[in-house]
PDB file of C-alpha atoms in Angstrom:
ATOM      1  CA  MET Q   1      -0.062  36.246 -12.320  1.00 58.00           C
ATOM      2  CA  SER Q   2       1.904  33.312 -13.805  1.00 61.00           C
ATOM      3  CA  SER Q   3       0.351  30.048 -14.824  1.00 79.00           C
ATOM      4  CA  ALA Q   4       2.147  26.796 -15.383  1.00 86.00           C
ATOM      5  CA  PRO Q   5       3.267  26.118 -18.937  1.00 88.00           C
ATOM      6  CA  ARG Q   6       0.779  24.017 -20.991  1.00 90.00           C
ATOM      7  CA  THR Q   7       1.158  21.752 -23.836  1.00 91.00           C
ATOM      8  CA  LEU Q   8      -0.357  22.443 -27.344  1.00 93.00           C
ATOM      9  CA  PHE Q   9      -2.899  19.803 -26.485  1.00 94.00           C
ATOM     10  CA  GLU Q  10      -3.910  21.435 -23.289  1.00 94.00           C
ATOM     11  CA  LYS Q  11      -4.184  24.835 -24.936  1.00 96.00           C
ATOM     12  CA  ILE Q  12      -6.439  23.477 -27.706  1.00 97.00           C
ATOM     13  CA  TRP Q  13      -8.519  21.422 -25.352  1.00 97.00           C
ATOM     14  CA  GLY Q  14      -8.997  24.300 -22.842  1.00 96.00           C
ATOM     15  CA  ARG Q  15     -10.165  26.672 -25.697  1.00 97.00           C
ATOM     16  CA  HIS Q  16     -12.714  24.122 -26.887  1.00 98.00           C
ATOM     17  CA  VAL Q  17     -14.441  23.027 -23.627  1.00 98.00           C
ATOM     18  CA  VAL Q  18     -17.975  24.454 -23.761  1.00 98.00           C
ATOM     19  CA  THR Q  19     -19.043  23.019 -20.287  1.00 98.00           C
ATOM     20  CA  ASP Q  20     -18.190  20.260 -17.835  1.00 97.00           C
ATOM     21  CA  GLY Q  21     -20.457  17.317 -17.230  1.00 96.00           C
ATOM     22  CA  ALA Q  22     -20.775  14.471 -14.885  1.00 96.00           C
ATOM     23  CA  GLY Q  23     -18.022  11.886 -14.351  1.00 95.00           C
ATOM     24  CA  GLY Q  24     -15.204  13.997 -15.825  1.00 94.00           C
ATOM     25  CA  MET Q  25     -16.839  14.391 -19.250  1.00 96.00           C
ATOM     26  CA  ARG Q  26     -16.492  17.715 -21.116  1.00 97.00           C
ATOM     27  CA  LEU Q  27     -18.565  19.046 -23.901  1.00 98.00           C
ATOM     28  CA  LEU Q  28     -16.106  20.208 -26.583  1.00 98.00           C
ATOM     29  CA  TYR Q  29     -16.857  22.473 -29.499  1.00 98.00           C
ATOM     30  CA  ILE Q  30     -15.824  20.859 -32.743  1.00 98.00           C
ATOM     31  CA  ASP Q  31     -14.416  23.135 -35.331  1.00 98.00           C
ATOM     32  CA  ARG Q  32     -14.321  20.738 -38.300  1.00 96.00           C
ATOM     33  CA  LEU Q  33     -15.747  17.469 -39.357  1.00 94.00           C
ATOM     34  CA  LEU Q  34     -14.508  15.214 -42.232  1.00 91.00           C
ATOM     35  CA  MET Q  35     -16.803  12.637 -43.723  1.00 87.00           C
ATOM     36  CA  HIS Q  36     -16.201   9.750 -46.073  1.00 83.00           C
ATOM     37  CA  ASP Q  37     -18.452   7.548 -48.125  1.00 79.00           C
ATOM     38  CA  GLY Q  38     -19.133   5.299 -45.073  1.00 77.00           C
ATOM     39  CA  ALA Q  39     -21.004   8.089 -43.365  1.00 79.00           C
ATOM     40  CA  VAL Q  40     -24.001   8.324 -45.775  1.00 76.00           C
ATOM     41  CA  HIS Q  41     -26.223   6.432 -43.404  1.00 78.00           C
ATOM     42  CA  THR Q  42     -25.601   9.021 -40.576  1.00 82.00           C
ATOM     43  CA  SER Q  43     -26.721  11.877 -42.583  1.00 74.00           C
ATOM     44  CA  ASP Q  44     -29.798   9.873 -43.811  1.00 75.00           C
ATOM     45  CA  ARG Q  45     -30.681   9.153 -40.139  1.00 84.00           C
ATOM     46  CA  LEU Q  46     -30.398  12.893 -39.263  1.00 83.00           C
ATOM     47  CA  ARG Q  47     -32.612  13.803 -42.155  1.00 80.00           C
ATOM     48  CA  LYS Q  48     -35.205  11.191 -41.156  1.00 86.00           C
ATOM     49  CA  ALA Q  49     -35.211  12.453 -37.662  1.00 88.00           C
ATOM     50  CA  GLY Q  50     -35.826  16.048 -38.757  1.00 88.00           C
ATOM     51  CA  ARG Q  51     -32.590  17.371 -37.479  1.00 87.00           C
ATOM     52  CA  ALA Q  52     -30.666  19.914 -39.337  1.00 87.00           C
ATOM     53  CA  ILE Q  53     -26.949  20.063 -39.932  1.00 88.00           C
ATOM     54  CA  ARG Q  54     -25.652  22.922 -37.811  1.00 91.00           C
ATOM     55  CA  ARG Q  55     -22.619  24.095 -39.725  1.00 93.00           C
ATOM     56  CA  PRO Q  56     -22.483  22.552 -43.267  1.00 90.00           C
ATOM     57  CA  GLU Q  57     -19.473  24.901 -44.122  1.00 91.00           C
ATOM     58  CA  ALA Q  58     -17.546  23.254 -41.321  1.00 94.00           C
ATOM     59  CA  ILE Q  59     -17.779  19.925 -43.016  1.00 92.00           C
ATOM     60  CA  ALA Q  60     -15.954  18.363 -45.918  1.00 91.00           C
ATOM     61  CA  ALA Q  61     -16.845  15.066 -47.505  1.00 89.00           C
ATOM     62  CA  THR Q  62     -15.012  12.801 -49.889  1.00 87.00           C
ATOM     63  CA  ALA Q  63     -15.542   9.363 -51.385  1.00 84.00           C
ATOM     64  CA  ASP Q  64     -12.489   7.300 -50.324  1.00 81.00           C
ATOM     65  CA  HIS Q  65     -13.209   4.360 -48.156  1.00 76.00           C
ATOM     66  CA  TYR Q  66     -15.161   2.234 -50.338  1.00 77.00           C
ATOM     67  CA  VAL Q  67     -14.302   3.646 -53.837  1.00 77.00           C
ATOM     68  CA  PRO Q  68     -11.794   1.699 -55.897  1.00 71.00           C
ATOM     69  CA  THR Q  69      -8.571   3.573 -56.579  1.00 64.00           C
ATOM     70  CA  ALA Q  70      -8.879   2.924 -60.299  1.00 64.00           C
ATOM     71  CA  THR Q  71     -12.570   2.960 -61.392  1.00 59.00           C
ATOM     72  CA  GLY Q  72     -11.899   2.755 -65.133  1.00 52.00           C
ATOM     73  CA  PRO Q  73     -14.080   4.031 -67.894  1.00 45.00           C
ATOM     74  CA  ARG Q  74     -17.212   2.239 -66.639  1.00 60.00           C
ATOM     75  CA  GLY Q  75     -17.154   3.787 -63.172  1.00 74.00           C
ATOM     76  CA  ILE Q  76     -17.751   1.836 -59.951  1.00 79.00           C
ATOM     77  CA  ALA Q  77     -18.447  -1.768 -60.665  1.00 79.00           C
ATOM     78  CA  ASP Q  78     -20.012  -2.867 -57.432  1.00 81.00           C
ATOM     79  CA  PRO Q  79     -23.692  -1.686 -57.269  1.00 84.00           C
ATOM     80  CA  ALA Q  80     -23.628  -1.424 -53.488  1.00 85.00           C
ATOM     81  CA  ILE Q  81     -20.670   0.774 -53.418  1.00 83.00           C
ATOM     82  CA  ARG Q  82     -21.854   2.897 -56.467  1.00 83.00           C
ATOM     83  CA  GLY Q  83     -25.159   3.307 -54.506  1.00 84.00           C
ATOM     84  CA  MET Q  84     -23.342   4.474 -51.378  1.00 84.00           C
ATOM     85  CA  VAL Q  85     -21.289   7.092 -53.447  1.00 85.00           C
ATOM     86  CA  THR Q  86     -24.467   8.219 -55.368  1.00 86.00           C
ATOM     87  CA  GLU Q  87     -26.273   8.683 -52.003  1.00 86.00           C
ATOM     88  CA  MET Q  88     -23.308  10.467 -50.540  1.00 86.00           C
ATOM     89  CA  ALA Q  89     -23.273  12.971 -53.603  1.00 88.00           C
ATOM     90  CA  ARG Q  90     -27.074  13.467 -53.107  1.00 87.00           C
ATOM     91  CA  HIS Q  91     -27.032  13.972 -49.444  1.00 84.00           C
ATOM     92  CA  THR Q  92     -24.097  16.366 -49.461  1.00 86.00           C
ATOM     93  CA  ALA Q  93     -25.664  18.429 -52.160  1.00 87.00           C
ATOM     94  CA  ASP Q  94     -28.981  18.553 -50.283  1.00 83.00           C
ATOM     95  CA  LEU Q  95     -27.260  19.525 -47.076  1.00 82.00           C
ATOM     96  CA  ARG Q  96     -24.888  21.974 -48.774  1.00 85.00           C
ATOM     97  CA  ILE Q  97     -21.831  20.166 -47.573  1.00 88.00           C
ATOM     98  CA  PRO Q  98     -18.639  20.433 -49.790  1.00 89.00           C
ATOM     99  CA  TYR Q  99     -18.109  17.043 -51.452  1.00 88.00           C
ATOM    100  CA  PHE Q 100     -15.028  15.839 -53.317  1.00 87.00           C
ATOM    101  CA  GLY Q 101     -16.542  12.831 -55.138  1.00 84.00           C
ATOM    102  CA  PRO Q 102     -15.287  10.691 -58.014  1.00 82.00           C
ATOM    103  CA  GLY Q 103     -14.212  12.879 -60.922  1.00 81.00           C
ATOM    104  CA  ASP Q 104     -13.326  15.858 -58.682  1.00 82.00           C
ATOM    105  CA  ALA Q 105      -9.645  16.627 -58.853  1.00 83.00           C
ATOM    106  CA  ARG Q 106      -9.667  17.189 -55.077  1.00 83.00           C
ATOM    107  CA  GLN Q 107     -11.174  13.698 -54.251  1.00 82.00           C
ATOM    108  CA  GLY Q 108      -8.706  11.414 -52.490  1.00 79.00           C
ATOM    109  CA  ILE Q 109      -7.770   9.639 -49.290  1.00 82.00           C
ATOM    110  CA  VAL Q 110      -9.507  11.681 -46.512  1.00 83.00           C
ATOM    111  CA  HIS Q 111      -6.266  11.703 -44.580  1.00 84.00           C
ATOM    112  CA  VAL Q 112      -4.553  13.482 -47.278  1.00 86.00           C
ATOM    113  CA  MET Q 113      -7.569  15.537 -48.533  1.00 86.00           C
ATOM    114  CA  GLY Q 114      -8.030  17.281 -45.168  1.00 89.00           C
ATOM    115  CA  PRO Q 115      -4.696  19.016 -45.006  1.00 92.00           C
ATOM    116  CA  GLY Q 116      -4.305  19.206 -48.754  1.00 90.00           C
ATOM    117  CA  GLN Q 117      -7.425  21.268 -49.131  1.00 90.00           C
ATOM    118  CA  GLY Q 118      -6.623  23.455 -46.110  1.00 92.00           C
ATOM    119  CA  PHE Q 119      -9.304  21.927 -43.983  1.00 92.00           C
ATOM    120  CA  THR Q 120      -7.043  20.627 -41.407  1.00 95.00           C
ATOM    121  CA  LEU Q 121      -5.483  23.614 -39.572  1.00 96.00           C
ATOM    122  CA  PRO Q 122      -3.375  24.095 -36.373  1.00 97.00           C
ATOM    123  CA  GLY Q 123      -5.326  24.906 -33.240  1.00 97.00           C
ATOM    124  CA  ILE Q 124      -8.631  23.395 -34.324  1.00 98.00           C
ATOM    125  CA  THR Q 125     -10.575  20.338 -33.142  1.00 98.00           C
ATOM    126  CA  LEU Q 126     -11.346  17.954 -35.929  1.00 97.00           C
ATOM    127  CA  VAL Q 127     -13.213  14.698 -35.970  1.00 96.00           C
ATOM    128  CA  TRP Q 128     -14.394  11.956 -38.378  1.00 89.00           C
ATOM    129  CA  GLY Q 129     -15.500   8.344 -38.341  1.00 85.00           C
ATOM    130  CA  ASP Q 130     -12.175   6.760 -38.830  1.00 83.00           C
ATOM    131  CA  SER Q 131      -9.735   5.255 -36.345  1.00 84.00           C
ATOM    132  CA  HIS Q 132      -6.739   7.044 -38.090  1.00 86.00           C
ATOM    133  CA  THR Q 133      -8.159  10.476 -37.492  1.00 89.00           C
ATOM    134  CA  ALA Q 134      -5.520  11.186 -34.747  1.00 90.00           C
ATOM    135  CA  THR Q 135      -2.855  11.280 -37.508  1.00 91.00           C
ATOM    136  CA  GLN Q 136      -4.094  14.911 -38.308  1.00 93.00           C
ATOM    137  CA  GLY Q 137      -2.598  15.953 -34.935  1.00 93.00           C
ATOM    138  CA  ALA Q 138       0.654  16.219 -36.877  1.00 93.00           C
ATOM    139  CA  PHE Q 139      -0.690  19.453 -38.292  1.00 95.00           C
ATOM    140  CA  GLY Q 140      -1.050  20.989 -34.761  1.00 95.00           C
ATOM    141  CA  CYS Q 141      -4.829  20.217 -34.066  1.00 96.00           C
ATOM    142  CA  LEU Q 142      -6.786  18.010 -31.789  1.00 96.00           C
ATOM    143  CA  ALA Q 143      -8.119  15.294 -33.847  1.00 95.00           C
ATOM    144  CA  PHE Q 144      -9.792  11.916 -33.097  1.00 91.00           C
ATOM    145  CA  GLY Q 145     -11.870   9.348 -34.455  1.00 92.00           C
ATOM    146  CA  ILE Q 146     -15.648   8.910 -33.522  1.00 93.00           C
ATOM    147  CA  GLY Q 147     -18.463   6.461 -34.034  1.00 89.00           C
ATOM    148  CA  ALA Q 148     -21.733   6.853 -35.975  1.00 87.00           C
ATOM    149  CA  SER Q 149     -23.794   8.216 -33.062  1.00 89.00           C
ATOM    150  CA  GLU Q 150     -21.048  10.605 -32.178  1.00 93.00           C
ATOM    151  CA  LEU Q 151     -20.854  11.692 -35.788  1.00 91.00           C
ATOM    152  CA  GLU Q 152     -24.594  12.286 -35.879  1.00 91.00           C
ATOM    153  CA  HIS Q 153     -24.293  14.397 -32.602  1.00 93.00           C
ATOM    154  CA  VAL Q 154     -21.501  16.585 -34.094  1.00 94.00           C
ATOM    155  CA  LEU Q 155     -23.413  17.115 -37.382  1.00 92.00           C
ATOM    156  CA  ALA Q 156     -26.490  18.373 -35.422  1.00 93.00           C
ATOM    157  CA  THR Q 157     -24.678  20.343 -32.614  1.00 95.00           C
ATOM    158  CA  SER Q 158     -20.973  20.985 -33.570  1.00 96.00           C
ATOM    159  CA  CYS Q 159     -20.225  19.635 -30.139  1.00 97.00           C
ATOM    160  CA  LEU Q 160     -19.154  16.277 -28.670  1.00 96.00           C
ATOM    161  CA  TRP Q 161     -18.866  14.908 -25.085  1.00 96.00           C
ATOM    162  CA  GLN Q 162     -15.474  13.569 -24.407  1.00 95.00           C
ATOM    163  CA  ARG Q 163     -13.262  12.701 -21.397  1.00 95.00           C
ATOM    164  CA  LYS Q 164     -10.013  14.526 -21.401  1.00 94.00           C
ATOM    165  CA  PRO Q 165      -7.354  11.854 -22.323  1.00 90.00           C
ATOM    166  CA  ARG Q 166      -4.312  11.417 -20.245  1.00 87.00           C
ATOM    167  CA  ALA Q 167      -1.124  12.861 -21.693  1.00 81.00           C
ATOM    168  CA  MET Q 168       2.225  11.167 -21.929  1.00 81.00           C
ATOM    169  CA  ARG Q 169       5.629  12.810 -21.964  1.00 80.00           C
ATOM    170  CA  ILE Q 170       8.241  11.345 -24.237  1.00 84.00           C
ATOM    171  CA  ARG Q 171      11.780  12.313 -23.616  1.00 87.00           C
ATOM    172  CA  VAL Q 172      14.617  11.382 -26.040  1.00 87.00           C
ATOM    173  CA  ASP Q 173      18.233  11.580 -24.772  1.00 92.00           C
ATOM    174  CA  GLY Q 174      21.526  11.340 -26.575  1.00 93.00           C
ATOM    175  CA  ALA Q 175      22.777  12.348 -29.964  1.00 92.00           C
ATOM    176  CA  ARG Q 176      20.545  12.119 -32.882  1.00 89.00           C
ATOM    177  CA  PRO Q 177      21.672   9.919 -35.810  1.00 89.00           C
ATOM    178  CA  PRO Q 178      22.433  11.624 -39.202  1.00 92.00           C
ATOM    179  CA  ARG Q 179      19.362  12.884 -41.038  1.00 91.00           C
ATOM    180  CA  VAL Q 180      17.103  12.994 -37.994  1.00 83.00           C
TER     181      VAL Q 180
END
């Protein structure tokens, strides 16, 4: 029995579909979730609702979206940002989520931290609350950005309802220029 060739996307998508839903929606199993300092309110809402984090070991968090790149000897000057980062450290510790915060040598831009720490891997599904998440697809995974309510759902269930995106074939003809 022979089946038609499938793209890497189709293979990853197919291995992660848990069930089909109405209107073309699919429930996908999410292997990994990255969080940044802007997600502190989501974990707080989960805690207040009495919902547990399903797989803390499948999550990594870092302070990168609001933290200044050079904090200097006095730390974070803006009290609101300092509070977000402090809360993120507390929430991740309470929830047993690995956290790469200020002062940790592994802390950095989440888009770099994921692959750099071996968290972004080929063949997995990966999400986080950032529109640039899809760039992780360069590492052979299915990655996309999600909103706060979706983030909350993934934290609690390790699954996410999605509609399968359309694929586009790109064909390049002709000789490549030097160094391409």
